[in-house]
Amino acid sequence: MSMALVDQSVVDGDVVNYGMEDSRSITMPAKRSINWLLLLLYSTFAVVGAIGGPLLQRLYYMHGGSRKWLSSWLQCVGFILLVIPISFLYLKELSSKRNITSKVYFFMEPKLLLSSAVIGILIGLDNYMYSAGLSYIPVSTSALLFSTQLAFTALFAFFIVKQKFTFYSLNSVIVMTLGAVVLALHTSGDRPPGVSKEKYLLGFFFTLGGAALLGLSMPLVEKAYSKSSRPIDYLMVLQFQFVMNFFATCVCTIGMLINKDFKIISREASLFAIGEIKYYLIIVVSAIVWQFQFLGIIGVINCTSSLFAGILTSVILPFTEIAAVVTLKEKFTGEKGLSLAICLWGFTSYFIGEYKKAGKTIGIVELTEDGVRDKRSTNLESC
């Protein structure tokens, strides 16, 4: 992998004007480095959402819930909660002693706004396909099928953001895809009671379609970030998440209106097997938990890449299966245990590769009497 270019401020700044007569080389850090602490925070958000969201959604279906558009709506409507941190940061900006012209740059630029809107529409459709699939198949099977999003992410990332495959990333994709194949061995006897073979197959293909849409969305997010002329900080991530889920909510709200879900919610709550209060509790908590997942994924893409976000999502899925076994009493087969080990192997492979790249990738600049010239090192490990 080629080294990152030296920051343009080095070339345009005071270094050029020194007019050194003798040549010498200076080692500069890579332009893009990973904030490991922030990556850990975003990854934690993704883990909480990816495990808690499907369990709560399946719990809704198990005890009498049947509204697929409502279930999809819950995955994105929690974006309203983001108003709190965004407003806090905005008020903090207003009260700061910075130059007033800097406040113009608080909100993200129009092209990023448009990108988040388009991706939000795709996310709304993805939410429906995932919810429809989960209404017919168990959480463990859904996790298996959704792990194929890694292959879709890798494919779309190759074409959209020109993702270069290294030994570590390619090994990770192959190994974790193999983990999905291993899990597929147990699906024949996994049909829930009362679900026909036709509906089971429908859920199967709905979930695969959702995996494909998510695999497309993540490279599109990375592409949108790369086109931004401003740094993508925590505030920009929050705003991107807010707009994206706003449009996803609009898609799901239209679906609910057509399907008349809003009129049926109260009646469905009164007939819920474990009580009306728990019905509304599941709905509220689901909306909050799903936001953790989306915020985590968007943040991980900003810290690393869409491919890493896909790999992280895939490695969480076996743990979702374990959680389903513990809380929903689903079966844990030998195939699931083997898949868990394989997914951990794949994730570790990618993580080691990124860690080596972050530690060893450096840029070399050469200062001459003519100015600054970029000098790419050829003896660093390619990862």
Short mmCIF file of C-alpha atoms in Angstrom, two decimals:
data_model
loop_
_atom_site.label_atom_id
_atom_site.label_comp_id
_atom_site.label_asym_id
_atom_site.label_seq_id
_atom_site.Cartn_x
_atom_site.Cartn_y
_atom_site.Cartn_z
CA MET A 1 0.00 0.00 0.00
CA SER A 2 1.41 3.36 -0.95
CA MET A 3 2.31 5.86 1.74
CA ALA A 4 0.07 8.77 2.64
CA LEU A 5 1.02 12.08 1.09
CA VAL A 6 2.61 14.69 3.29
CA ASP A 7 0.10 17.21 4.64
CA GLN A 8 -0.17 20.10 2.19
CA SER A 9 0.38 22.57 5.00
CA VAL A 10 3.94 21.26 5.26
CA VAL A 11 4.54 21.97 1.60
CA ASP A 12 2.92 25.38 1.61
CA GLY A 13 4.12 26.53 4.99
CA ASP A 14 7.33 27.85 6.47
CA VAL A 15 9.39 24.78 5.68
CA VAL A 16 9.62 25.70 2.01
CA ASN A 17 10.88 29.16 2.72
CA TYR A 18 13.92 28.12 4.66
CA GLY A 19 15.96 27.77 1.46
CA MET A 20 18.29 25.03 2.73
CA GLU A 21 21.29 24.51 0.57
CA ASP A 22 21.94 20.90 1.52
CA SER A 23 19.52 18.05 0.99
CA ARG A 24 18.25 16.04 3.90
CA SER A 25 15.30 13.78 4.56
CA ILE A 26 12.69 14.21 7.25
CA THR A 27 10.34 11.44 8.32
CA MET A 28 6.75 12.59 8.68
CA PRO A 29 3.84 10.72 10.21
CA ALA A 30 1.14 9.44 7.91
CA LYS A 31 -1.60 11.84 7.05
CA ARG A 32 -4.32 9.42 8.17
CA SER A 33 -3.87 7.76 11.52
CA ILE A 34 -6.30 5.75 13.60
CA ASN A 35 -7.61 7.15 16.86
CA TRP A 36 -7.77 3.83 18.71
CA LEU A 37 -9.68 5.21 21.70
CA LEU A 38 -12.37 6.73 19.50
CA LEU A 39 -12.48 3.56 17.41
CA LEU A 40 -13.04 1.54 20.59
CA LEU A 41 -15.90 3.84 21.59
CA TYR A 42 -17.61 3.57 18.21
CA SER A 43 -17.06 -0.20 18.17
CA THR A 44 -18.71 -0.47 21.58
CA PHE A 45 -21.73 1.43 20.28
CA ALA A 46 -21.91 -0.94 17.31
CA VAL A 47 -21.69 -4.02 19.54
CA VAL A 48 -24.48 -2.82 21.85
CA GLY A 49 -26.78 -2.06 18.93
CA ALA A 50 -25.95 -5.12 16.84
CA ILE A 51 -26.65 -7.49 19.74
CA GLY A 52 -29.49 -5.69 21.52
CA GLY A 53 -31.43 -4.57 18.44
CA PRO A 54 -32.15 -7.99 16.87
CA LEU A 55 -32.98 -9.54 20.25
CA LEU A 56 -35.56 -6.86 21.05
CA GLN A 57 -36.96 -7.08 17.53
CA ARG A 58 -37.33 -10.85 17.72
CA LEU A 59 -38.91 -10.48 21.18
CA TYR A 60 -41.49 -8.19 19.62
CA TYR A 61 -42.37 -10.80 16.99
CA MET A 62 -42.36 -13.73 19.43
CA HIS A 63 -45.05 -12.26 21.68
CA GLY A 64 -47.56 -11.11 19.11
CA GLY A 65 -46.00 -8.19 17.20
CA SER A 66 -46.49 -8.39 13.45
CA ARG A 67 -46.01 -4.90 12.00
CA LYS A 68 -42.91 -5.05 9.77
CA TRP A 69 -42.92 -1.36 8.84
CA LEU A 70 -43.21 -0.43 12.53
CA SER A 71 -40.26 -2.67 13.30
CA SER A 72 -38.31 -0.99 10.48
CA TRP A 73 -39.32 2.47 11.73
CA LEU A 74 -37.93 1.70 15.19
CA GLN A 75 -34.49 1.10 13.68
CA CYS A 76 -34.14 4.73 12.61
CA VAL A 77 -36.64 6.91 14.50
CA GLY A 78 -34.26 7.17 17.46
CA PHE A 79 -32.31 9.78 15.47
CA ILE A 80 -34.38 12.38 17.36
CA LEU A 81 -32.17 11.73 20.40
CA LEU A 82 -29.19 13.08 18.47
CA VAL A 83 -30.70 16.55 18.76
CA ILE A 84 -29.40 16.65 22.35
CA PRO A 85 -25.64 16.26 21.67
CA ILE A 86 -25.83 18.30 18.44
CA SER A 87 -27.61 21.17 20.24
CA PHE A 88 -25.11 21.00 23.10
CA LEU A 89 -22.18 21.26 20.71
CA TYR A 90 -23.85 24.10 18.83
CA LEU A 91 -24.49 26.10 22.03
CA LYS A 92 -20.93 25.42 23.09
CA GLU A 93 -19.75 26.81 19.76
CA LEU A 94 -21.88 29.93 20.17
CA SER A 95 -20.50 30.61 23.63
CA SER A 96 -16.90 30.07 22.60
CA LYS A 97 -14.51 32.94 22.03
CA ARG A 98 -13.69 31.89 18.48
CA ASN A 99 -14.04 34.26 15.58
CA ILE A 100 -17.69 34.56 14.58
CA THR A 101 -16.92 33.52 10.99
CA SER A 102 -15.92 30.06 12.22
CA LYS A 103 -19.53 29.40 13.22
CA VAL A 104 -20.50 29.26 9.57
CA TYR A 105 -18.74 25.91 9.40
CA PHE A 106 -20.72 24.29 12.21
CA PHE A 107 -23.17 22.53 9.91
CA MET A 108 -22.03 20.07 7.26
CA GLU A 109 -21.73 21.21 3.68
CA PRO A 110 -24.55 20.71 1.12
CA LYS A 111 -22.88 17.88 -0.81
CA LEU A 112 -22.50 15.87 2.41
CA LEU A 113 -26.11 16.65 3.26
CA LEU A 114 -27.27 15.33 -0.12
CA SER A 115 -25.16 12.18 0.23
CA SER A 116 -26.57 11.42 3.68
CA ALA A 117 -30.13 11.89 2.35
CA VAL A 118 -29.63 9.43 -0.52
CA ILE A 119 -27.95 6.87 1.74
CA GLY A 120 -30.77 7.36 4.25
CA ILE A 121 -33.33 6.25 1.64
CA LEU A 122 -31.30 3.09 1.06
CA ILE A 123 -31.09 2.50 4.81
CA GLY A 124 -34.87 2.82 5.10
CA LEU A 125 -35.33 0.07 2.51
CA ASP A 126 -32.63 -2.01 4.17
CA ASN A 127 -34.42 -1.70 7.52
CA TYR A 128 -37.62 -3.06 6.02
CA MET A 129 -35.92 -6.02 4.35
CA TYR A 130 -34.11 -6.92 7.57
CA SER A 131 -37.29 -6.59 9.67
CA ALA A 132 -39.35 -8.63 7.23
CA GLY A 133 -36.70 -11.34 7.21
CA LEU A 134 -36.45 -11.49 10.99
CA SER A 135 -40.22 -11.95 11.28
CA TYR A 136 -39.89 -15.37 9.62
CA ILE A 137 -36.49 -16.69 10.71
CA PRO A 138 -34.68 -16.99 14.08
CA VAL A 139 -32.08 -14.44 15.22
CA SER A 140 -29.31 -17.01 14.82
CA THR A 141 -30.21 -17.73 11.19
CA SER A 142 -30.67 -14.03 10.48
CA ALA A 143 -27.21 -13.35 11.88
CA LEU A 144 -25.78 -16.06 9.63
CA LEU A 145 -27.35 -14.61 6.50
CA PHE A 146 -26.56 -11.03 7.40
CA SER A 147 -22.88 -11.89 7.79
CA THR A 148 -22.79 -12.12 4.00
CA GLN A 149 -22.86 -8.30 4.00
CA LEU A 150 -19.07 -8.54 4.39
CA ALA A 151 -18.75 -10.00 0.89
CA PHE A 152 -21.09 -7.32 -0.49
CA THR A 153 -19.16 -4.58 1.34
CA ALA A 154 -15.85 -5.84 -0.04
CA LEU A 155 -17.26 -5.98 -3.56
CA PHE A 156 -18.84 -2.53 -3.50
CA ALA A 157 -15.83 -1.00 -1.70
CA PHE A 158 -13.58 -2.26 -4.49
CA PHE A 159 -15.62 -0.42 -7.14
CA ILE A 160 -16.82 2.65 -5.20
CA VAL A 161 -13.84 3.67 -3.04
CA LYS A 162 -11.13 1.66 -4.84
CA GLN A 163 -10.44 -0.38 -1.72
CA LYS A 164 -7.13 -2.19 -2.12
CA PHE A 165 -7.09 -5.72 -0.76
CA THR A 166 -4.07 -6.64 1.32
CA PHE A 167 -3.11 -10.09 2.57
CA TYR A 168 -4.75 -9.36 5.92
CA SER A 169 -8.03 -7.92 4.59
CA LEU A 170 -8.39 -10.56 1.87
CA ASN A 171 -7.69 -13.32 4.37
CA SER A 172 -10.28 -11.83 6.71
CA VAL A 173 -12.99 -11.68 4.02
CA ILE A 174 -12.34 -15.27 2.90
CA VAL A 175 -12.22 -16.66 6.43
CA MET A 176 -15.36 -14.89 7.63
CA THR A 177 -17.27 -15.87 4.49
CA LEU A 178 -16.24 -19.43 5.27
CA GLY A 179 -17.71 -18.93 8.73
CA ALA A 180 -21.06 -18.05 7.14
CA VAL A 181 -20.89 -21.21 5.02
CA VAL A 182 -20.26 -23.31 8.13
CA LEU A 183 -23.28 -21.78 9.82
CA ALA A 184 -25.42 -22.55 6.79
CA LEU A 185 -25.08 -26.24 7.60
CA HIS A 186 -27.57 -26.00 10.47
CA THR A 187 -30.37 -23.96 8.90
CA SER A 188 -32.51 -26.87 7.69
CA GLY A 189 -34.03 -27.54 11.12
CA ASP A 190 -34.18 -23.93 12.24
CA ARG A 191 -37.69 -23.00 11.09
CA PRO A 192 -39.74 -21.39 13.90
CA PRO A 193 -43.10 -22.96 14.87
CA GLY A 194 -46.00 -21.71 12.78
CA VAL A 195 -43.81 -20.46 9.92
CA SER A 196 -44.41 -22.15 6.58
CA LYS A 197 -41.58 -23.20 4.29
CA GLU A 198 -42.57 -20.48 1.82
CA LYS A 199 -42.43 -17.75 4.47
CA TYR A 200 -39.13 -19.12 5.76
CA LEU A 201 -37.62 -18.86 2.28
CA LEU A 202 -39.10 -15.37 1.91
CA GLY A 203 -37.39 -14.33 5.14
CA PHE A 204 -34.21 -15.95 3.86
CA PHE A 205 -34.13 -13.81 0.71
CA PHE A 206 -35.32 -10.64 2.45
CA THR A 207 -32.37 -10.91 4.83
CA LEU A 208 -29.91 -11.49 1.99
CA GLY A 209 -31.31 -8.43 0.22
CA GLY A 210 -30.85 -6.37 3.38
CA ALA A 211 -27.26 -7.57 3.64
CA ALA A 212 -26.63 -6.45 0.06
CA LEU A 213 -28.10 -2.99 0.70
CA LEU A 214 -26.01 -2.54 3.84
CA GLY A 215 -22.94 -3.69 1.91
CA LEU A 216 -23.67 -0.95 -0.65
CA SER A 217 -24.41 1.74 1.95
CA MET A 218 -21.14 1.51 3.88
CA PRO A 219 -18.81 2.24 0.92
CA LEU A 220 -21.15 5.06 -0.09
CA VAL A 221 -20.69 6.59 3.37
CA GLU A 222 -16.92 6.31 3.03
CA LYS A 223 -17.12 7.90 -0.44
CA ALA A 224 -19.20 10.78 0.93
CA TYR A 225 -16.65 11.37 3.70
CA SER A 226 -13.80 11.41 1.18
CA LYS A 227 -15.53 14.11 -0.89
CA SER A 228 -15.93 16.46 2.06
CA SER A 229 -13.73 19.55 1.97
CA ARG A 230 -13.81 19.81 5.76
CA PRO A 231 -12.47 17.45 8.42
CA ILE A 232 -14.99 14.78 9.46
CA ASP A 233 -15.04 15.13 13.23
CA TYR A 234 -17.41 13.80 15.87
CA LEU A 235 -19.90 16.60 15.19
CA MET A 236 -20.01 15.87 11.46
CA VAL A 237 -20.57 12.17 12.21
CA LEU A 238 -23.55 13.07 14.42
CA GLN A 239 -25.04 15.35 11.77
CA PHE A 240 -24.53 12.76 9.02
CA GLN A 241 -26.22 10.17 11.22
CA PHE A 242 -29.08 12.56 11.97
CA VAL A 243 -29.86 13.39 8.33
CA MET A 244 -29.38 9.81 7.16
CA ASN A 245 -31.82 8.41 9.71
CA PHE A 246 -34.26 11.27 9.16
CA PHE A 247 -34.70 10.20 5.53
CA ALA A 248 -34.73 6.52 6.51
CA THR A 249 -37.52 7.37 8.97
CA CYS A 250 -39.42 9.18 6.21
CA VAL A 251 -39.30 6.03 4.06
CA CYS A 252 -40.52 3.84 6.91
CA THR A 253 -43.20 6.36 7.92
CA ILE A 254 -44.63 6.30 4.39
CA GLY A 255 -44.69 2.50 4.60
CA MET A 256 -46.48 2.65 7.96
CA LEU A 257 -49.09 5.09 6.64
CA ILE A 258 -49.81 2.91 3.60
CA ASN A 259 -49.99 -0.18 5.82
CA LYS A 260 -52.06 1.68 8.47
CA ASP A 261 -49.67 0.67 11.24
CA PHE A 262 -50.26 3.78 13.35
CA LYS A 263 -53.94 2.85 13.76
CA ILE A 264 -53.13 -0.70 14.88
CA ILE A 265 -50.39 0.01 17.45
CA SER A 266 -52.77 0.47 20.42
CA ARG A 267 -54.73 -2.66 19.57
CA GLU A 268 -51.56 -4.68 19.10
CA ALA A 269 -50.26 -3.43 22.45
CA SER A 270 -53.43 -4.54 24.26
CA LEU A 271 -53.07 -8.05 22.82
CA PHE A 272 -49.32 -8.35 23.44
CA ALA A 273 -48.59 -11.64 25.21
CA ILE A 274 -46.37 -10.23 27.97
CA GLY A 275 -48.37 -7.08 28.63
CA GLU A 276 -49.08 -3.66 27.21
CA ILE A 277 -46.45 -1.87 29.31
CA LYS A 278 -43.72 -4.23 28.12
CA TYR A 279 -44.90 -3.72 24.55
CA TYR A 280 -44.24 0.01 24.71
CA LEU A 281 -41.04 -0.57 26.69
CA ILE A 282 -39.69 -2.85 23.95
CA ILE A 283 -40.57 -0.25 21.32
CA VAL A 284 -38.84 2.63 23.13
CA VAL A 285 -35.71 0.69 24.07
CA SER A 286 -35.44 -0.74 20.54
CA ALA A 287 -35.41 2.75 19.03
CA ILE A 288 -32.58 3.78 21.37
CA VAL A 289 -30.49 0.63 20.96
CA TRP A 290 -30.66 0.66 17.16
CA GLN A 291 -29.26 4.20 17.14
CA PHE A 292 -26.20 2.95 18.98
CA GLN A 293 -25.51 0.52 16.17
CA PHE A 294 -25.89 3.04 13.35
CA LEU A 295 -23.83 5.68 15.14
CA GLY A 296 -21.15 3.10 15.86
CA ILE A 297 -20.94 1.91 12.25
CA ILE A 298 -20.82 5.43 10.81
CA GLY A 299 -18.11 6.35 13.33
CA VAL A 300 -16.06 3.23 12.58
CA ILE A 301 -16.13 4.05 8.85
CA ASN A 302 -14.82 7.52 9.67
CA CYS A 303 -12.00 6.11 11.82
CA THR A 304 -10.99 3.32 9.43
CA SER A 305 -12.85 2.20 6.30
CA SER A 306 -16.12 0.69 5.12
CA LEU A 307 -14.40 -2.69 4.80
CA PHE A 308 -13.36 -2.64 8.45
CA ALA A 309 -16.92 -1.67 9.43
CA GLY A 310 -18.19 -4.65 7.43
CA ILE A 311 -15.74 -6.96 9.14
CA LEU A 312 -16.65 -5.62 12.58
CA THR A 313 -20.35 -6.10 11.84
CA SER A 314 -19.68 -9.68 10.76
CA VAL A 315 -17.61 -10.57 13.80
CA ILE A 316 -20.38 -9.32 16.10
CA LEU A 317 -22.97 -11.62 14.53
CA PRO A 318 -21.83 -14.86 16.22
CA PHE A 319 -22.08 -13.08 19.57
CA THR A 320 -25.61 -12.08 18.60
CA GLU A 321 -26.30 -15.78 18.11
CA ILE A 322 -24.90 -16.61 21.53
CA ALA A 323 -27.06 -13.89 23.08
CA ALA A 324 -30.09 -15.37 21.28
CA VAL A 325 -29.25 -18.81 22.68
CA VAL A 326 -29.04 -17.45 26.22
CA THR A 327 -32.03 -15.08 26.21
CA LEU A 328 -34.39 -16.60 23.63
CA LYS A 329 -33.43 -20.24 24.22
CA GLU A 330 -32.41 -20.87 20.63
CA LYS A 331 -30.27 -23.91 19.87
CA PHE A 332 -26.47 -23.58 19.90
CA THR A 333 -25.00 -26.16 17.57
CA GLY A 334 -21.42 -27.19 16.93
CA GLU A 335 -21.55 -25.32 13.65
CA LYS A 336 -22.27 -22.08 15.51
CA GLY A 337 -19.32 -22.63 17.82
CA LEU A 338 -17.00 -23.31 14.90
CA SER A 339 -18.31 -20.24 13.09
CA LEU A 340 -17.63 -18.09 16.13
CA ALA A 341 -13.99 -19.24 16.22
CA ILE A 342 -13.58 -18.66 12.47
CA CYS A 343 -15.05 -15.15 12.66
CA LEU A 344 -12.73 -14.23 15.53
CA TRP A 345 -9.79 -15.47 13.48
CA GLY A 346 -10.84 -13.33 10.52
CA PHE A 347 -11.36 -10.22 12.63
CA THR A 348 -7.99 -10.68 14.35
CA SER A 349 -6.29 -11.01 10.97
CA TYR A 350 -7.69 -7.70 9.75
CA PHE A 351 -6.99 -5.96 13.07
CA ILE A 352 -3.33 -7.05 13.02
CA GLY A 353 -2.97 -5.78 9.46
CA GLU A 354 -4.42 -2.37 10.32
CA TYR A 355 -2.28 -2.11 13.43
CA LYS A 356 0.89 -2.84 11.46
CA LYS A 357 -0.09 -0.36 8.77
CA ALA A 358 -0.79 2.37 11.33
CA GLY A 359 2.53 1.74 13.04
CA LYS A 360 4.78 1.38 10.02
CA THR A 361 3.29 3.50 7.24
CA ILE A 362 5.16 6.79 7.12
CA GLY A 363 5.77 9.41 4.52
CA ILE A 364 9.24 10.67 3.60
CA VAL A 365 9.85 14.20 2.41
CA GLU A 366 13.10 15.49 1.08
CA LEU A 367 14.08 19.11 1.68
CA THR A 368 16.24 20.57 -1.07
CA GLU A 369 17.21 24.06 -2.08
CA ASP A 370 14.35 23.90 -4.60
CA GLY A 371 11.74 23.25 -1.91
CA VAL A 372 10.04 20.18 -0.58
CA ARG A 373 9.75 17.00 -2.60
CA ASP A 374 7.74 13.94 -1.58
CA LYS A 375 9.87 10.83 -1.40
CA ARG A 376 7.99 7.57 -1.12
CA SER A 377 9.72 4.87 0.85
CA THR A 378 10.02 1.48 -0.80
CA ASN A 379 11.34 -0.60 2.08
CA LEU A 380 8.33 -0.37 4.37
CA GLU A 381 6.12 -3.37 4.78
CA SER A 382 3.10 -3.29 2.48
CA CYS A 383 -0.03 -4.10 4.45
#
